[in-house]
Coordinates of C-alpha atoms in Angstrom, one line a residue:
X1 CA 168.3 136.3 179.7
X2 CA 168.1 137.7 183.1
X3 CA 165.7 136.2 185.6
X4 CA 163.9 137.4 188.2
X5 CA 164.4 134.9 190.9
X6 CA 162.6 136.6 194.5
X7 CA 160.0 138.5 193.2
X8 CA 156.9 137.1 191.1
X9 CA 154.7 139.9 189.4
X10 CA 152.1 137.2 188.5
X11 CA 150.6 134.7 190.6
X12 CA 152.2 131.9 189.8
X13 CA 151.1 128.3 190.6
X14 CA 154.5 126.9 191.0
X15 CA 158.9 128.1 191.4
X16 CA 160.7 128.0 188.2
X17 CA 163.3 125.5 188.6
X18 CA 167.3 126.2 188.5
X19 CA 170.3 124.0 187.6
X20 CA 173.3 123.9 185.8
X21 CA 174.3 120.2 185.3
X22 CA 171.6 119.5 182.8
X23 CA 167.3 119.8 182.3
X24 CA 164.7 118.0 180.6
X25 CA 161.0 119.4 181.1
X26 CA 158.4 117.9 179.2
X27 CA 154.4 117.0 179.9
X28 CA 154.9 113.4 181.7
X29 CA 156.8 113.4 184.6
X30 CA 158.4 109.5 184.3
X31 CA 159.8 110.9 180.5
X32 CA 161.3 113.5 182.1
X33 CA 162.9 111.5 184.7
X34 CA 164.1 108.7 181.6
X35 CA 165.7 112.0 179.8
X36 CA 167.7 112.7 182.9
X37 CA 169.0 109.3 183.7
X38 CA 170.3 109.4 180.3
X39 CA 172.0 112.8 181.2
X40 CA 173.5 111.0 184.2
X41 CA 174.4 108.1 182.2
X42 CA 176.7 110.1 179.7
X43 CA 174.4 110.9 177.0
X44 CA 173.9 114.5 175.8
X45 CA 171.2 116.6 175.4
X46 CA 170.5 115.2 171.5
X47 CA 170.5 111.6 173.4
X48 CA 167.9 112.7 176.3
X49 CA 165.4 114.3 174.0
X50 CA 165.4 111.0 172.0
X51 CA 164.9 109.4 174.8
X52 CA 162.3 111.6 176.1
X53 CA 160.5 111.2 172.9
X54 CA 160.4 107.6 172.7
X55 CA 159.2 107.2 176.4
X56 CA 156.3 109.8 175.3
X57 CA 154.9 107.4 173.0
X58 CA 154.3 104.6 175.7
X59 CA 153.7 106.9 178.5
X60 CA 151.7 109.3 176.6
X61 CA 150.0 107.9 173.8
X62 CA 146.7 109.5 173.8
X63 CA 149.1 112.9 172.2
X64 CA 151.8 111.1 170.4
X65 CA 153.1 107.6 169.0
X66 CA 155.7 105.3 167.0
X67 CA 153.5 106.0 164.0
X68 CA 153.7 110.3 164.7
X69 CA 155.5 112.7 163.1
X70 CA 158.4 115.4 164.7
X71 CA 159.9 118.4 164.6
X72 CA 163.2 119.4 166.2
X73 CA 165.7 122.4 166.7
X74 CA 169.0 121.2 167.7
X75 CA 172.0 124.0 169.3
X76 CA 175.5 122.9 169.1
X77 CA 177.3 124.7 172.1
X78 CA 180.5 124.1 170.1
X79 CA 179.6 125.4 167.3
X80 CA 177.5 128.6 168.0
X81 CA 174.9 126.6 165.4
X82 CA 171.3 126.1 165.4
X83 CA 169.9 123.0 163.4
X84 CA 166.5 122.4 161.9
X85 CA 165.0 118.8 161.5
X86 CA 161.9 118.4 159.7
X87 CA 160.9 114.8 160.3
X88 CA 157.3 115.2 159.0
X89 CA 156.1 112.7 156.5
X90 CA 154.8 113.1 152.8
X91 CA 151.3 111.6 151.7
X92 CA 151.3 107.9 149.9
X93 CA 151.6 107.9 146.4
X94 CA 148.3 106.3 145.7
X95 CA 146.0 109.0 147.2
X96 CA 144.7 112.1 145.9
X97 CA 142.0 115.0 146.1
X98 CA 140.4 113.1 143.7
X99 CA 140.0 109.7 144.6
X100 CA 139.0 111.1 148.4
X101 CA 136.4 113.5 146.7
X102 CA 134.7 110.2 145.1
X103 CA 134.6 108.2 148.3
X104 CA 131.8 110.4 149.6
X105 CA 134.4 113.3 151.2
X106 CA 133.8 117.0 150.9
X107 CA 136.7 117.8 153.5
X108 CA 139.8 115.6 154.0
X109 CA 138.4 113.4 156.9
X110 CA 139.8 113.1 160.7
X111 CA 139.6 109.3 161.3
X112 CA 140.4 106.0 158.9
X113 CA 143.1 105.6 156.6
X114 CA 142.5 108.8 154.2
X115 CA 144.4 111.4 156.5
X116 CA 147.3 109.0 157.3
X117 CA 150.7 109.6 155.9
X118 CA 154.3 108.5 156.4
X119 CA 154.9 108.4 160.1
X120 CA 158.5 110.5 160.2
X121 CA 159.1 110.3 164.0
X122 CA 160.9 107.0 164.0
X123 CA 163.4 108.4 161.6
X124 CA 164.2 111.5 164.1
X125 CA 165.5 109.3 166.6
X126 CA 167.8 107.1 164.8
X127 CA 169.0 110.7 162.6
X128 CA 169.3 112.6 165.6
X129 CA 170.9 109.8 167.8
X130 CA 173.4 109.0 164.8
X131 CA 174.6 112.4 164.0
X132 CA 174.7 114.2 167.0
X133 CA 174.1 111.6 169.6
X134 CA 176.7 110.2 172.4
X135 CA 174.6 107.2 172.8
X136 CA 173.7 104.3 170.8
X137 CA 170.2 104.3 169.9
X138 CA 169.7 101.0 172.1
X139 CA 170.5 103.2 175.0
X140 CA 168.4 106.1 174.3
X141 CA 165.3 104.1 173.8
X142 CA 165.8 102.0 176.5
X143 CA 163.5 103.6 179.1
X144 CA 160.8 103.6 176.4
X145 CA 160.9 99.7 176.1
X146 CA 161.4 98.8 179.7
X147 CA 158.0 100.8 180.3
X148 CA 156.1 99.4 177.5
X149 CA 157.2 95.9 179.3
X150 CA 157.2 96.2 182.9
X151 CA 153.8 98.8 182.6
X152 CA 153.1 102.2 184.0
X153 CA 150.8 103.9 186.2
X154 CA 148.8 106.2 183.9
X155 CA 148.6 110.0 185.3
X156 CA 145.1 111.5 186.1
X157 CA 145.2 113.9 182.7
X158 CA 146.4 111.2 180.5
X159 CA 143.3 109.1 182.0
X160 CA 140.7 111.7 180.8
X161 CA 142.2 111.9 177.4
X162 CA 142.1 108.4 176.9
X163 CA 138.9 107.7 178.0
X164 CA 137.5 110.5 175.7
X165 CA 138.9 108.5 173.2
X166 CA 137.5 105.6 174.1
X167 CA 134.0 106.7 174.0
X168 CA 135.0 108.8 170.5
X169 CA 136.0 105.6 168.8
X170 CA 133.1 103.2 170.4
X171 CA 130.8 106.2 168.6
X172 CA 132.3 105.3 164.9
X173 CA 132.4 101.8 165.5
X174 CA 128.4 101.7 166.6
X175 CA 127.6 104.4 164.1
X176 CA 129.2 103.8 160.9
X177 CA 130.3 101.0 158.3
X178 CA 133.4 99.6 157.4
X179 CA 135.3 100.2 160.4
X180 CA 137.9 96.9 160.6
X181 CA 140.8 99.4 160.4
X182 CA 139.1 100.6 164.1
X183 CA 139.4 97.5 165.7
X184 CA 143.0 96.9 166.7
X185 CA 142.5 100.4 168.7
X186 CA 140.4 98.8 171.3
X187 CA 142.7 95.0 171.4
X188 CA 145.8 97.4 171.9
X189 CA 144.9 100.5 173.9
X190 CA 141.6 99.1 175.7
X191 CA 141.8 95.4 176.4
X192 CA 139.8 95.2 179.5
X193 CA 137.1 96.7 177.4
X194 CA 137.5 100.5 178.6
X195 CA 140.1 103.1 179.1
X196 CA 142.6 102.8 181.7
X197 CA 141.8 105.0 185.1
X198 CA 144.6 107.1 186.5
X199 CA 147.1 104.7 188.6
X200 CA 145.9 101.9 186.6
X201 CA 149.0 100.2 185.4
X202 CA 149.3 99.6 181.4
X203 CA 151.9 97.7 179.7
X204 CA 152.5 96.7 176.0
X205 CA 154.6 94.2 174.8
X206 CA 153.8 95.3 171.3
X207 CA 155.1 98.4 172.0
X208 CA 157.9 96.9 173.7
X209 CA 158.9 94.8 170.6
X210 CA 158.5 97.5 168.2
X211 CA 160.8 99.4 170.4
X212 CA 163.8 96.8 170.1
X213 CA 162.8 96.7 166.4
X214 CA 163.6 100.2 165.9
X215 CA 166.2 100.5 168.3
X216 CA 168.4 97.1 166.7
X217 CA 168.3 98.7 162.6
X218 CA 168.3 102.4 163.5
X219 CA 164.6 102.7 162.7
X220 CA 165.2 100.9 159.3
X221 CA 163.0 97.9 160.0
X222 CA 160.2 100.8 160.4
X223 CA 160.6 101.9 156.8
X224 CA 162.4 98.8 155.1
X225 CA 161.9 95.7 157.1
X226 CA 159.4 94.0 158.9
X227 CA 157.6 96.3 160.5
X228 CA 157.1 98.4 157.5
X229 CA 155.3 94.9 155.8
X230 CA 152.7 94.6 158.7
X231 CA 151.8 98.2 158.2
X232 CA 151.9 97.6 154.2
X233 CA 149.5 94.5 154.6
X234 CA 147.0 95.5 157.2
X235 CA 146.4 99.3 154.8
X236 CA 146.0 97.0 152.3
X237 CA 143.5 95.0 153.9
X238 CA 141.2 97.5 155.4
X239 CA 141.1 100.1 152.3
X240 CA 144.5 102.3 153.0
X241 CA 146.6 103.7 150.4
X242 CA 149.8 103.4 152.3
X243 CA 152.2 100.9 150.9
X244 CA 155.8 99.6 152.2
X245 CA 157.0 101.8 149.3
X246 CA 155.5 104.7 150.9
X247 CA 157.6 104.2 153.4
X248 CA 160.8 103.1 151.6
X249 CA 161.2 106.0 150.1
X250 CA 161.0 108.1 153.1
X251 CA 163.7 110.0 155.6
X252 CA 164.0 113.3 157.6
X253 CA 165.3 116.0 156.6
X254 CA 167.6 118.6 157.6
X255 CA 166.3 122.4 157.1
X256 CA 167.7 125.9 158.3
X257 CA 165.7 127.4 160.9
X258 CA 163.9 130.8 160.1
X259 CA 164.1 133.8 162.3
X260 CA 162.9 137.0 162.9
X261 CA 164.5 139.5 165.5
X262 CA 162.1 140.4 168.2
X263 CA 163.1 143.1 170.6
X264 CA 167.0 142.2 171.6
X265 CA 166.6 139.0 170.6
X266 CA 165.9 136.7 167.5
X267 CA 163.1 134.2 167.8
X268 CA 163.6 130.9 165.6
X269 CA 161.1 128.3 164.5
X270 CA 161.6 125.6 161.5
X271 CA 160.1 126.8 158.3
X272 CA 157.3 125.5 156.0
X273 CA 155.8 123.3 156.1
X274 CA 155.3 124.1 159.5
X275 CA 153.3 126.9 160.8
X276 CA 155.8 128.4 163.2
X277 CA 156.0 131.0 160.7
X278 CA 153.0 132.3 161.8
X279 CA 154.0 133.3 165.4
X280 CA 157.5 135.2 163.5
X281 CA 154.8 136.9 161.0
X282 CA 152.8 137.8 164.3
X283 CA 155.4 138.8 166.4
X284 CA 156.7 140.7 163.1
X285 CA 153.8 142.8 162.9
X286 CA 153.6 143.5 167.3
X287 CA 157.4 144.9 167.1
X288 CA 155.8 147.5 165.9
X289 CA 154.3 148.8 168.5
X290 CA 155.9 149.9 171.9
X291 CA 154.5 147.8 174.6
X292 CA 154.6 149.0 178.8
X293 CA 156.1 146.3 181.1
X294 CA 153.2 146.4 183.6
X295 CA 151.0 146.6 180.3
X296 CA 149.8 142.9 179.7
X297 CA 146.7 142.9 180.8
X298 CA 145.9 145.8 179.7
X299 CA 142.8 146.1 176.7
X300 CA 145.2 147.8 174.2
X301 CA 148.0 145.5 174.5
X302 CA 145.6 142.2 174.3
X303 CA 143.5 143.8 171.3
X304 CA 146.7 144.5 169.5
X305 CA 148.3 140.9 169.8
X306 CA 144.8 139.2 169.2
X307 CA 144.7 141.1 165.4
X308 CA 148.2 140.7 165.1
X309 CA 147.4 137.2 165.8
X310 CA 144.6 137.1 163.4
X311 CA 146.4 138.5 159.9
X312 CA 149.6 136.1 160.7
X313 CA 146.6 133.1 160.6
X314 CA 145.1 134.5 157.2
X315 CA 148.7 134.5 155.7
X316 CA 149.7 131.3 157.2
X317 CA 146.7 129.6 155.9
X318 CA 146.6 130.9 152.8
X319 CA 150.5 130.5 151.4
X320 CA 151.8 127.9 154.3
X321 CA 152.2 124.2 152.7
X322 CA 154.6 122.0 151.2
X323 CA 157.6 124.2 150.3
X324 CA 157.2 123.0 146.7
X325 CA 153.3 124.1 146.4
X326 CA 154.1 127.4 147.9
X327 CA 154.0 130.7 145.9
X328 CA 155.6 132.9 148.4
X329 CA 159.1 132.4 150.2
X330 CA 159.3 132.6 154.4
X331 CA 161.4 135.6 153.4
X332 CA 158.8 137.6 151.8
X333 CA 156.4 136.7 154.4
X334 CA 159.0 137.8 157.2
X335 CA 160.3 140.6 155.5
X336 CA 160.1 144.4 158.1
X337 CA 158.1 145.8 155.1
X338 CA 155.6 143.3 154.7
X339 CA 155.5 143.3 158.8
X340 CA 155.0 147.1 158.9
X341 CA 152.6 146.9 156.2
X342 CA 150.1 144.4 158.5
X343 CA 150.8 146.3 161.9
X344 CA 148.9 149.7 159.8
X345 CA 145.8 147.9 159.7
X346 CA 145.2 147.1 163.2
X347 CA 142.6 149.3 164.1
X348 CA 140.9 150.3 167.4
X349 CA 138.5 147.2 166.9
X350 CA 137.9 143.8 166.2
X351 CA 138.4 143.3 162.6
X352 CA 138.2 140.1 160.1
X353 CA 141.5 138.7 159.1
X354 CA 142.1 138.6 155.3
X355 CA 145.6 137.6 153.7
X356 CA 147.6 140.3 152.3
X357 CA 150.1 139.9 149.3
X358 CA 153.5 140.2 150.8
X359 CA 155.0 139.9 146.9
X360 CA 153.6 143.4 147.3
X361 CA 156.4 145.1 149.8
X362 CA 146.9 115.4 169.9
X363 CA 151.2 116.8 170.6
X364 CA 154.0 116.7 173.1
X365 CA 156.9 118.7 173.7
X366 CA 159.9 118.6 175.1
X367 CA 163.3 120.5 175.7
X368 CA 166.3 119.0 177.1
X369 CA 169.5 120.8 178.3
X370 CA 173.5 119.1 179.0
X371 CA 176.3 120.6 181.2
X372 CA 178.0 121.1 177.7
X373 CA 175.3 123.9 176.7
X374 CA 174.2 121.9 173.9
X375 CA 169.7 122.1 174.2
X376 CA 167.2 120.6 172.2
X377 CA 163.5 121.7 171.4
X378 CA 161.5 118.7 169.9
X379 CA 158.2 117.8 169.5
X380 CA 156.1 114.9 167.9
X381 CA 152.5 114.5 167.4
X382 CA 149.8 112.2 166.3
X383 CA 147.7 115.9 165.5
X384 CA 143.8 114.4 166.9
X385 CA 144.7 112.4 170.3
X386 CA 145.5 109.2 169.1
X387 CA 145.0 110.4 165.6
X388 CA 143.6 108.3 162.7
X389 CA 142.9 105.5 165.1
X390 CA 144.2 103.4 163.0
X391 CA 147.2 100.3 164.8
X392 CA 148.4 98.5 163.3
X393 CA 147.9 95.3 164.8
X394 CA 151.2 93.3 166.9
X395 CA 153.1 96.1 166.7
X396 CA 151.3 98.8 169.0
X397 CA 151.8 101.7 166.3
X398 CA 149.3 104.1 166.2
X399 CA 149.0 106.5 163.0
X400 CA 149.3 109.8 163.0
X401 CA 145.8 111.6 160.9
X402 CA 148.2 114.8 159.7
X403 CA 146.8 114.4 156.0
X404 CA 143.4 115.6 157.7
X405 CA 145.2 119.0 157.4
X406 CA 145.0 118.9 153.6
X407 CA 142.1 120.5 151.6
X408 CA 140.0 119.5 148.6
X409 CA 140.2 122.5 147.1
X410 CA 142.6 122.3 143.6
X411 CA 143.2 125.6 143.7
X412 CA 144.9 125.8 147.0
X413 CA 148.6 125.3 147.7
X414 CA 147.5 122.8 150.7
X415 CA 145.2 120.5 148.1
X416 CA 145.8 117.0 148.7
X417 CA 148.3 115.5 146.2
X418 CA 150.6 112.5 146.0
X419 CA 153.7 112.3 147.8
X420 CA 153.1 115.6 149.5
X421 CA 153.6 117.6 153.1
X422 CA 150.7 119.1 155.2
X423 CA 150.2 121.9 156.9
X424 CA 152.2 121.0 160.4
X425 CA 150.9 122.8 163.3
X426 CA 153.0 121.5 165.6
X427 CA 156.5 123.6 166.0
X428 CA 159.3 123.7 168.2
X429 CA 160.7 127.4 169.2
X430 CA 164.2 128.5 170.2
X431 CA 165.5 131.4 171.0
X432 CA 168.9 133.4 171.0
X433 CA 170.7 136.8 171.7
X434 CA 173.5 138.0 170.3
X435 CA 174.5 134.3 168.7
X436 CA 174.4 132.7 171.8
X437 CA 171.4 130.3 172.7
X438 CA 169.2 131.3 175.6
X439 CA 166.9 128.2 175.5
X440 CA 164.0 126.0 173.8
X441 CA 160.8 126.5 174.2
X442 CA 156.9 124.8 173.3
X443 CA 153.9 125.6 173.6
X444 CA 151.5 122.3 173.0
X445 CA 147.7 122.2 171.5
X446 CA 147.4 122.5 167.4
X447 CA 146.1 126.0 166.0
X448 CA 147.0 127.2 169.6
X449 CA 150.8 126.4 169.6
X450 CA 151.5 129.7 167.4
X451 CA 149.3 131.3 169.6
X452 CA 150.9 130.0 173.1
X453 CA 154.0 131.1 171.5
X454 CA 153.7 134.5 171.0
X455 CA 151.9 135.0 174.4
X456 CA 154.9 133.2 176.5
X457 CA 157.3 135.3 174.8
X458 CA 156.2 138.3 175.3
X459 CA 155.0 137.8 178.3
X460 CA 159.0 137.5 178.9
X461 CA 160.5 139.7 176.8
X462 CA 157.7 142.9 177.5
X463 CA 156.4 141.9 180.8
X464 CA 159.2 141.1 182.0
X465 CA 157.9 137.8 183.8
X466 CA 159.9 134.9 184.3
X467 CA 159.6 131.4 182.5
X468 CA 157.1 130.2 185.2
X469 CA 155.2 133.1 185.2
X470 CA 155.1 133.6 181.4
X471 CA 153.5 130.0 181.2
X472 CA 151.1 130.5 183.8
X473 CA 149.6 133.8 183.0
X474 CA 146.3 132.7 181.5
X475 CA 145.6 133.3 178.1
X476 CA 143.5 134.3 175.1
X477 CA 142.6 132.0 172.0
X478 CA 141.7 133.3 168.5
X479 CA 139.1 130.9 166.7
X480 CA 137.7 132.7 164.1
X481 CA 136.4 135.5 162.5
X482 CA 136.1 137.7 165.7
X483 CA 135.5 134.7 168.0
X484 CA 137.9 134.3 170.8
X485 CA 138.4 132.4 173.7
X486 CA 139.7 132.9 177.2
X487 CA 140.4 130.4 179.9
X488 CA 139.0 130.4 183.6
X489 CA 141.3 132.5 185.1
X490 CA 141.9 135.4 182.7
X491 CA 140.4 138.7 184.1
X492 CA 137.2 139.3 183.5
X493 CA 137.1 143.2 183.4
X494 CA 139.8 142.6 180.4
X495 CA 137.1 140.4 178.9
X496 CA 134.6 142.8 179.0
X497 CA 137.0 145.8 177.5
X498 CA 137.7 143.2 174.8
X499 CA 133.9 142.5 173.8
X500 CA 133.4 146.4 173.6
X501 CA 136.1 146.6 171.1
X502 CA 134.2 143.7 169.1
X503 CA 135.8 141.0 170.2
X504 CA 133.2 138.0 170.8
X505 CA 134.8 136.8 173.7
X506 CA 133.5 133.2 175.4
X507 CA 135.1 132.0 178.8
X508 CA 136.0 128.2 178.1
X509 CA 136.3 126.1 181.6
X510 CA 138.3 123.9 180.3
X511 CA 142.4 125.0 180.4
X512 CA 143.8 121.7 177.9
X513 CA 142.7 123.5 175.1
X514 CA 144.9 126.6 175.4
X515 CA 148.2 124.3 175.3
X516 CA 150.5 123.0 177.5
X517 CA 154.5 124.5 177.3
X518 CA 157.4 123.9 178.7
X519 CA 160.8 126.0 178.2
X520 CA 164.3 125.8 179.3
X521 CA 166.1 129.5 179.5
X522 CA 170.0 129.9 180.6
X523 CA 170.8 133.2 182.2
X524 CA 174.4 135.4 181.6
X525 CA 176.0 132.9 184.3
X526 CA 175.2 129.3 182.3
X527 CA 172.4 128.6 184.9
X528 CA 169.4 127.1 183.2
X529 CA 166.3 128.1 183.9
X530 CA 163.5 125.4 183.6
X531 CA 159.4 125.6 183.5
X532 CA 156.7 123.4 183.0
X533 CA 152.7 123.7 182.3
X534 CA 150.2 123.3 184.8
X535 CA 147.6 122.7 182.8
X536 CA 148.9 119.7 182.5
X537 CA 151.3 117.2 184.5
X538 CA 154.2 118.9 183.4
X539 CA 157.6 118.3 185.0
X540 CA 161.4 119.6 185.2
X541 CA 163.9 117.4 185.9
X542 CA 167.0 118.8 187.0
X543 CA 170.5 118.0 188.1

């Protein structure tokens, strides 16, 4: 990719960053900094996104933990190869749609023990370390256990996050029963009796001892050993279904990343049961139309990419789940046809999505680059903030609440069922030209990372801005129906075209909510090109 390094054609809050040595961008600026020193100290890009990853959890756990789930796509300068890991976990064995429908639950609930499943992030590290790592695992998560013991200053962002949390969880535990499994929440992550303020330092030596647990077996005692029998016996005693053999009987996974090709290049996310394949199904149906470079903000172009937007969603939702429940294939739902098919019933206004039949034609990221060419895209999540709320206590391992993703509904793919994958949204993206890698790229936030996804890369690859600009440029939000959202800064002329064609736009102040990205792009020469958010404390660290 070719950027434009003098001229910006957006207003752009800050430069893109250049090196060639090696990059690690990601949302907290001390991970990113841990990421590089592992760079420096020999480690490749596999080992500095490991790293990264595990120094998220203890710098940034209000988005992320040891108890989260991940997603990575791994390029192999060496061998021209991009790998898919799928380290989401499957549902306990004891649960069902049924069993949650007689509790009292209509809808798969956010908080407890219900929506928590087999934490799969743990298992990333140690796989990823092991097969393509120069490091030993010790070594990559060595940052992440010297923070958890010598403590932190937390950032202003994280600060807000966490305290929203705090007054969440003091609501369920004044308001409702039963709520022992809440408890450990405020003895880990508030022990002064609030939430920390930013440049409050905050240290955990349970973190830091689950760390070296981890670290020592290769993430074994997590799913085997004694930290897997703490988790076993505190579900047990506070009315979970998880049990140790849950979590024996769990390991990541190795997939093959799907693709479409978008312009003159091809645009990978991992498949199902992720919902990256919603932004290839959008940007399936928009390479349809031809799009002006100086045409972004114009009422066409948005209109077009918000009800492209909206039929990818109605397929996603509808045929997206565990590969095994699914009655369609990726490749039917990827396939030119089906795309040209979608793309004819855009209309001139705001229309309500339905699926079509194409059998008929709280989350972080990061992205880490080496001097090899080798680049990672990962990212891990706890989905809701801290997610279920649920630590398990002397360990400092927070849950992830990724089963609240599931429905009721039996005659859904996505129903709730033993030993099952959710619906992911979180999904890392990569992308390539010509078999050679350009760079990794995330965009944060739940139903908006698809969303954030298509909008960044067109923004590059149409607009023609660079990576800086393309994650600045403010953006849109599809919530429902014909209900859309816009952040603070998006034009409000556009706005207004937007509402004539139907659209029920609604400016939102706050910018969180329409994620936080951060990409790393090489040009022809081998120079890497690195962007961060700044929506959020994003950083590039370079050498």
């Amino acid at each position: 990719m070719e950027f434009n390094h003098m001229e910006y054609r957006y207003p752009s809050r800050r430069e893109a960053i250049f090196a060639k040595n090696g990059m690690v961008c990601t949302s907290q600026p001390l991970a990113a900094q841990a990421g590089l020193d592992i760079l420096k100290q020999g480690g490749n890009a596999v080992d500095a996104a490991v790293a990264t990853a595990a120094a998220m959890t203890v710098l940034e756990p209000t988005s992320n933990g040891i108890g989260g789930d991940a997603f990575a796509l791994v390029w192999l300068e060496r061998k021209k190869e991009l790998l898919g890991l799928n380290a989401s976990g499957k549902t306990p064995r004891l649960i069902n749609a049924d069993k949650v429908r007689k509790s009292g639950c209509k809808e798969m609930p956010v908080r407890g023990w219900l929506p928590v499943m087999v934490p799969g992030a743990p298992s990333a590290w140690a796989e990823m370390t092991e097969k393509y790592g120069c490091l030993t695992l010790e070594e990559n998560l060595e940052p992440a256990i010297r923070y958890a013991k010598e403590g932190y200053p937390v950032t202003p962002v994280i600060a807000g996050l966490w305290n929203a949390a705090f007054e969440l969880f003091g609501k369920i535990r004044r308001e409702e029963q039963d709520t022992d499994w809440l408890e450990p929440w405020f003895h880990h992550f508030a022990p002064e009796g609030h939430a920390p303020k930013a440049g409050e330092i905050w240290k955990s030596g349970d973190m830091e001892e689950t760390l070296k647990k981890i670290a020592g077996t290769g993430a074994r005692d997590f799913y085997i050993g004694e930290l897997a029998c703490k988790i076993d016996e505190f579900s047990r005693r506070t009315g979970g279904y998880l049990r140790k053999e849950d979590l024996e009987g769990y390991w990541c996974e190795w997939v093959k990343p799907i693709h479409i090709g978008y312009r003159d290049y091809e645009v990978w996310e991992i498949p199902p049961n992720g919902d990256g394949i919603i932004a290839l199904m959008a940007l399936n149906i928009l390479k349809n139309f031809e799009f002006e470079s100086d045409g972004r903000e114009s009422a066409e172009t948005c209109h077009r990419q918000l009800e492209a937007m909206k039929l990818a969603f109605a397929d996603g939702t509808r045929y997206v789940a565990d590969t095994k429940s699914m009655t369609v294939t990726a490749a039917e739902l990827l396939s030119g046809s089906y795309g040209r098919m979608r793309s004819r019933l855009i209309g001139k206004t705001a229309g309500t999505p339905n699926a079509g039949d194409p059998r008929s034609g709280g989350t972080i990221y990061l992205c880490t680059a080496d001097r090899e060419g080798n680049m990672v895209s990962f990212i891990q999540s706890n989905f809701n903030g801290f997610g279920s709320g649920v630590v398990v206590p002397g360990t400092g391992i927070s849950l992830q609440n990724r089963g609240c993703a599931f429905t009721l509904d039996g005659k859904s793919e996505n129903c709730l069922g033993p030993e099952k994958k959710a619906f992911h949204t979180i999904i890392p993206g990569f992308l390539t030209k010509g078999g050679e890698a350009v760079g990794p790229f995330g965009v944060m936030g739940a139903f908006m990372q698809p969303q954030g996804h298509v909008q960044v890369l067109m923004n590059m690859i149409d607009f023609k801005l660079n990576p800086q600009e393309a994650l600045d440029a403010p953006r849109w939000q599809w919530i429902k129906d014909k209900k859309v959202q816009v952040e603070p800064l998006f034009p409000k002329e556009l706005a207004k075209q937007l509402s004539a064609r139907g659209h029920e736009v609604e400016a939102v102040e706050s910018a969180v909510s329409f994620g936080r990205g951060e990409m790393i792009l090489k040009d022809k020469n081998g120079v890497y090109c690195g962007a961060a958010e700044p929506r959020a404390g994003g950083h590039v660290a370079a050498w």
